[in-house]
Amino acid sequence: MAIQHSRTITNLEVLNSGDEDVVSRVEVKFTSYDDSNPEETTIQSSESFELGTDDRTSSSEGWVAYDSLDAATIEGWLDSELTDAIASFQLNHTTWINSVLNPPAPATVNKTLPW
């Protein structure tokens, strides 16, 4: 019984400014499940990250052409924002999965009348 976590970049938005394709927004899907029961424990969440685009053009230092982008490059741009989101989603997903696998006792229960 181990919880598995993954993330996938699902969408990139670029500025509508011609053919430079300056990435302005990144959408990431976070998926978690317990390998003992993936069907019942899979949970997904998404997060959007805005990238600073002021004065970014194909002549900017470190420019990467859109066709040359890969997930590692995009994740590097997101840096600590992505790291913080990963930690948050993993904690929230783990808590939810554990509650599915080991439901907490209800705060109240019905009891037969004493008469």
PDB file of C-alpha atoms in Angstrom:
ATOM      1  CA  MET A   1       0.000   0.000   0.000  1.00  0.00           C
ATOM      2  CA  ALA A   2       1.789   3.081  -1.280  1.00  0.00           C
ATOM      3  CA  ILE A   3       0.471   6.378  -2.521  1.00  0.00           C
ATOM      4  CA  GLN A   4       1.712   7.347  -5.973  1.00  0.00           C
ATOM      5  CA  HIS A   5       1.872  10.982  -7.091  1.00  0.00           C
ATOM      6  CA  SER A   6       2.403  12.391 -10.570  1.00  0.00           C
ATOM      7  CA  ARG A   7       2.020  15.638 -12.442  1.00  0.00           C
ATOM      8  CA  THR A   8       1.470  16.450 -16.088  1.00  0.00           C
ATOM      9  CA  ILE A   9       1.590  19.735 -17.928  1.00  0.00           C
ATOM     10  CA  THR A  10      -1.747  19.774 -19.716  1.00  0.00           C
ATOM     11  CA  ASN A  11      -1.810  23.145 -21.458  1.00  0.00           C
ATOM     12  CA  LEU A  12       0.373  26.091 -22.398  1.00  0.00           C
ATOM     13  CA  GLU A  13      -1.062  29.490 -23.266  1.00  0.00           C
ATOM     14  CA  VAL A  14       1.007  31.905 -25.287  1.00  0.00           C
ATOM     15  CA  LEU A  15       0.700  35.608 -25.883  1.00  0.00           C
ATOM     16  CA  ASN A  16      -1.250  36.444 -29.002  1.00  0.00           C
ATOM     17  CA  SER A  17       1.598  38.572 -30.297  1.00  0.00           C
ATOM     18  CA  GLY A  18       2.678  37.070 -33.562  1.00  0.00           C
ATOM     19  CA  ASP A  19       4.944  34.143 -34.167  1.00  0.00           C
ATOM     20  CA  GLU A  20       7.121  34.318 -31.036  1.00  0.00           C
ATOM     21  CA  ASP A  21       4.911  32.082 -28.843  1.00  0.00           C
ATOM     22  CA  VAL A  22       5.818  33.624 -25.492  1.00  0.00           C
ATOM     23  CA  VAL A  23       4.413  31.223 -22.883  1.00  0.00           C
ATOM     24  CA  SER A  24       2.267  33.156 -20.415  1.00  0.00           C
ATOM     25  CA  ARG A  25       0.338  30.460 -18.563  1.00  0.00           C
ATOM     26  CA  VAL A  26       0.976  26.828 -17.668  1.00  0.00           C
ATOM     27  CA  GLU A  27      -1.678  24.369 -16.515  1.00  0.00           C
ATOM     28  CA  VAL A  28      -0.579  21.355 -14.495  1.00  0.00           C
ATOM     29  CA  LYS A  29      -2.672  18.347 -13.465  1.00  0.00           C
ATOM     30  CA  PHE A  30      -1.715  16.562 -10.242  1.00  0.00           C
ATOM     31  CA  THR A  31      -2.819  12.938  -9.873  1.00  0.00           C
ATOM     32  CA  SER A  32      -2.512  10.671  -6.838  1.00  0.00           C
ATOM     33  CA  TYR A  33      -3.727   7.177  -5.977  1.00  0.00           C
ATOM     34  CA  ASP A  34      -2.997   4.323  -3.637  1.00  0.00           C
ATOM     35  CA  ASP A  35      -1.609   1.361  -5.540  1.00  0.00           C
ATOM     36  CA  SER A  36      -3.655  -1.052  -3.412  1.00  0.00           C
ATOM     37  CA  ASN A  37      -6.887   0.352  -4.870  1.00  0.00           C
ATOM     38  CA  PRO A  38      -6.322   2.821  -7.724  1.00  0.00           C
ATOM     39  CA  GLU A  39      -9.931   2.691  -8.908  1.00  0.00           C
ATOM     40  CA  GLU A  40     -11.353   3.959  -5.610  1.00  0.00           C
ATOM     41  CA  THR A  41      -8.524   6.241  -4.542  1.00  0.00           C
ATOM     42  CA  THR A  42      -7.549   8.231  -7.631  1.00  0.00           C
ATOM     43  CA  ILE A  43      -7.801  11.966  -7.114  1.00  0.00           C
ATOM     44  CA  GLN A  44      -6.873  14.740  -9.544  1.00  0.00           C
ATOM     45  CA  SER A  45      -6.427  18.463  -9.131  1.00  0.00           C
ATOM     46  CA  SER A  46      -5.275  21.192 -11.491  1.00  0.00           C
ATOM     47  CA  GLU A  47      -3.412  24.425 -11.004  1.00  0.00           C
ATOM     48  CA  SER A  48      -2.589  27.282 -13.377  1.00  0.00           C
ATOM     49  CA  PHE A  49       0.644  29.220 -13.136  1.00  0.00           C
ATOM     50  CA  GLU A  50       1.174  32.652 -14.648  1.00  0.00           C
ATOM     51  CA  LEU A  51       4.579  33.454 -16.100  1.00  0.00           C
ATOM     52  CA  GLY A  52       6.031  36.922 -16.280  1.00  0.00           C
ATOM     53  CA  THR A  53       6.029  38.022 -19.900  1.00  0.00           C
ATOM     54  CA  ASP A  54       7.019  41.681 -19.669  1.00  0.00           C
ATOM     55  CA  ASP A  55       9.589  42.431 -22.351  1.00  0.00           C
ATOM     56  CA  ARG A  56       9.990  38.732 -23.299  1.00  0.00           C
ATOM     57  CA  THR A  57      10.771  38.214 -26.960  1.00  0.00           C
ATOM     58  CA  SER A  58      12.709  35.762 -29.075  1.00  0.00           C
ATOM     59  CA  SER A  59      15.759  37.996 -28.615  1.00  0.00           C
ATOM     60  CA  SER A  60      15.636  37.742 -24.792  1.00  0.00           C
ATOM     61  CA  GLU A  61      18.537  36.033 -23.039  1.00  0.00           C
ATOM     62  CA  GLY A  62      17.857  32.354 -22.468  1.00  0.00           C
ATOM     63  CA  TRP A  63      15.047  32.250 -25.041  1.00  0.00           C
ATOM     64  CA  VAL A  64      13.816  28.765 -25.889  1.00  0.00           C
ATOM     65  CA  ALA A  65      11.822  28.361 -29.091  1.00  0.00           C
ATOM     66  CA  TYR A  66       8.336  26.942 -28.519  1.00  0.00           C
ATOM     67  CA  ASP A  67       9.070  23.872 -30.644  1.00  0.00           C
ATOM     68  CA  SER A  68      12.110  23.130 -28.463  1.00  0.00           C
ATOM     69  CA  LEU A  69      10.276  23.290 -25.117  1.00  0.00           C
ATOM     70  CA  ASP A  70       9.969  20.246 -22.908  1.00  0.00           C
ATOM     71  CA  ALA A  71       8.333  19.579 -19.537  1.00  0.00           C
ATOM     72  CA  ALA A  72      11.630  19.928 -17.635  1.00  0.00           C
ATOM     73  CA  THR A  73      12.212  23.425 -19.059  1.00  0.00           C
ATOM     74  CA  ILE A  74       8.689  24.564 -18.202  1.00  0.00           C
ATOM     75  CA  GLU A  75       8.907  23.105 -14.682  1.00  0.00           C
ATOM     76  CA  GLY A  76      12.221  24.930 -14.222  1.00  0.00           C
ATOM     77  CA  TRP A  77      10.503  28.206 -15.047  1.00  0.00           C
ATOM     78  CA  LEU A  78       7.868  27.532 -12.388  1.00  0.00           C
ATOM     79  CA  ASP A  79      10.567  26.884  -9.756  1.00  0.00           C
ATOM     80  CA  SER A  80       9.368  27.300  -6.150  1.00  0.00           C
ATOM     81  CA  GLU A  81       5.751  27.923  -7.164  1.00  0.00           C
ATOM     82  CA  LEU A  82       5.610  24.409  -8.585  1.00  0.00           C
ATOM     83  CA  THR A  83       7.514  22.947  -5.623  1.00  0.00           C
ATOM     84  CA  ASP A  84       5.041  24.545  -3.194  1.00  0.00           C
ATOM     85  CA  ALA A  85       2.055  23.349  -5.241  1.00  0.00           C
ATOM     86  CA  ILE A  86       3.442  19.800  -5.379  1.00  0.00           C
ATOM     87  CA  ALA A  87       3.839  19.714  -1.598  1.00  0.00           C
ATOM     88  CA  SER A  88       0.337  21.107  -1.043  1.00  0.00           C
ATOM     89  CA  PHE A  89      -1.403  18.778  -3.494  1.00  0.00           C
ATOM     90  CA  GLN A  90       0.479  15.737  -2.233  1.00  0.00           C
ATOM     91  CA  LEU A  91      -0.513  16.529   1.355  1.00  0.00           C
ATOM     92  CA  ASN A  92      -4.167  17.156   0.442  1.00  0.00           C
ATOM     93  CA  HIS A  93      -4.373  14.129  -1.834  1.00  0.00           C
ATOM     94  CA  THR A  94      -2.714  11.872   0.750  1.00  0.00           C
ATOM     95  CA  THR A  95      -5.144  13.032   3.438  1.00  0.00           C
ATOM     96  CA  TRP A  96      -8.122  12.349   1.162  1.00  0.00           C
ATOM     97  CA  ILE A  97      -6.823   8.929   0.065  1.00  0.00           C
ATOM     98  CA  ASN A  98      -6.188   7.906   3.672  1.00  0.00           C
ATOM     99  CA  SER A  99      -9.732   8.932   4.593  1.00  0.00           C
ATOM    100  CA  VAL A 100     -11.082   6.763   1.753  1.00  0.00           C
ATOM    101  CA  LEU A 101      -8.987   3.763   2.786  1.00  0.00           C
ATOM    102  CA  ASN A 102      -9.579   4.261   6.517  1.00  0.00           C
ATOM    103  CA  PRO A 103     -12.774   6.252   6.939  1.00  0.00           C
ATOM    104  CA  PRO A 104     -12.875   8.188  10.201  1.00  0.00           C
ATOM    105  CA  ALA A 105     -15.432   7.181  12.788  1.00  0.00           C
ATOM    106  CA  PRO A 106     -18.579   9.305  12.486  1.00  0.00           C
ATOM    107  CA  ALA A 107     -19.039  11.998  15.113  1.00  0.00           C
ATOM    108  CA  THR A 108     -22.538  10.688  15.896  1.00  0.00           C
ATOM    109  CA  VAL A 109     -24.411   7.433  15.395  1.00  0.00           C
ATOM    110  CA  ASN A 110     -28.037   6.359  15.601  1.00  0.00           C
ATOM    111  CA  LYS A 111     -28.869   4.298  18.649  1.00  0.00           C
ATOM    112  CA  THR A 112     -31.976   2.297  19.411  1.00  0.00           C
ATOM    113  CA  LEU A 113     -34.384   3.935  21.786  1.00  0.00           C
ATOM    114  CA  PRO A 114     -33.994   2.770  25.371  1.00  0.00           C
ATOM    115  CA  TRP A 115     -37.711   1.959  25.745  1.00  0.00           C
TER     116      TRP A 115
END
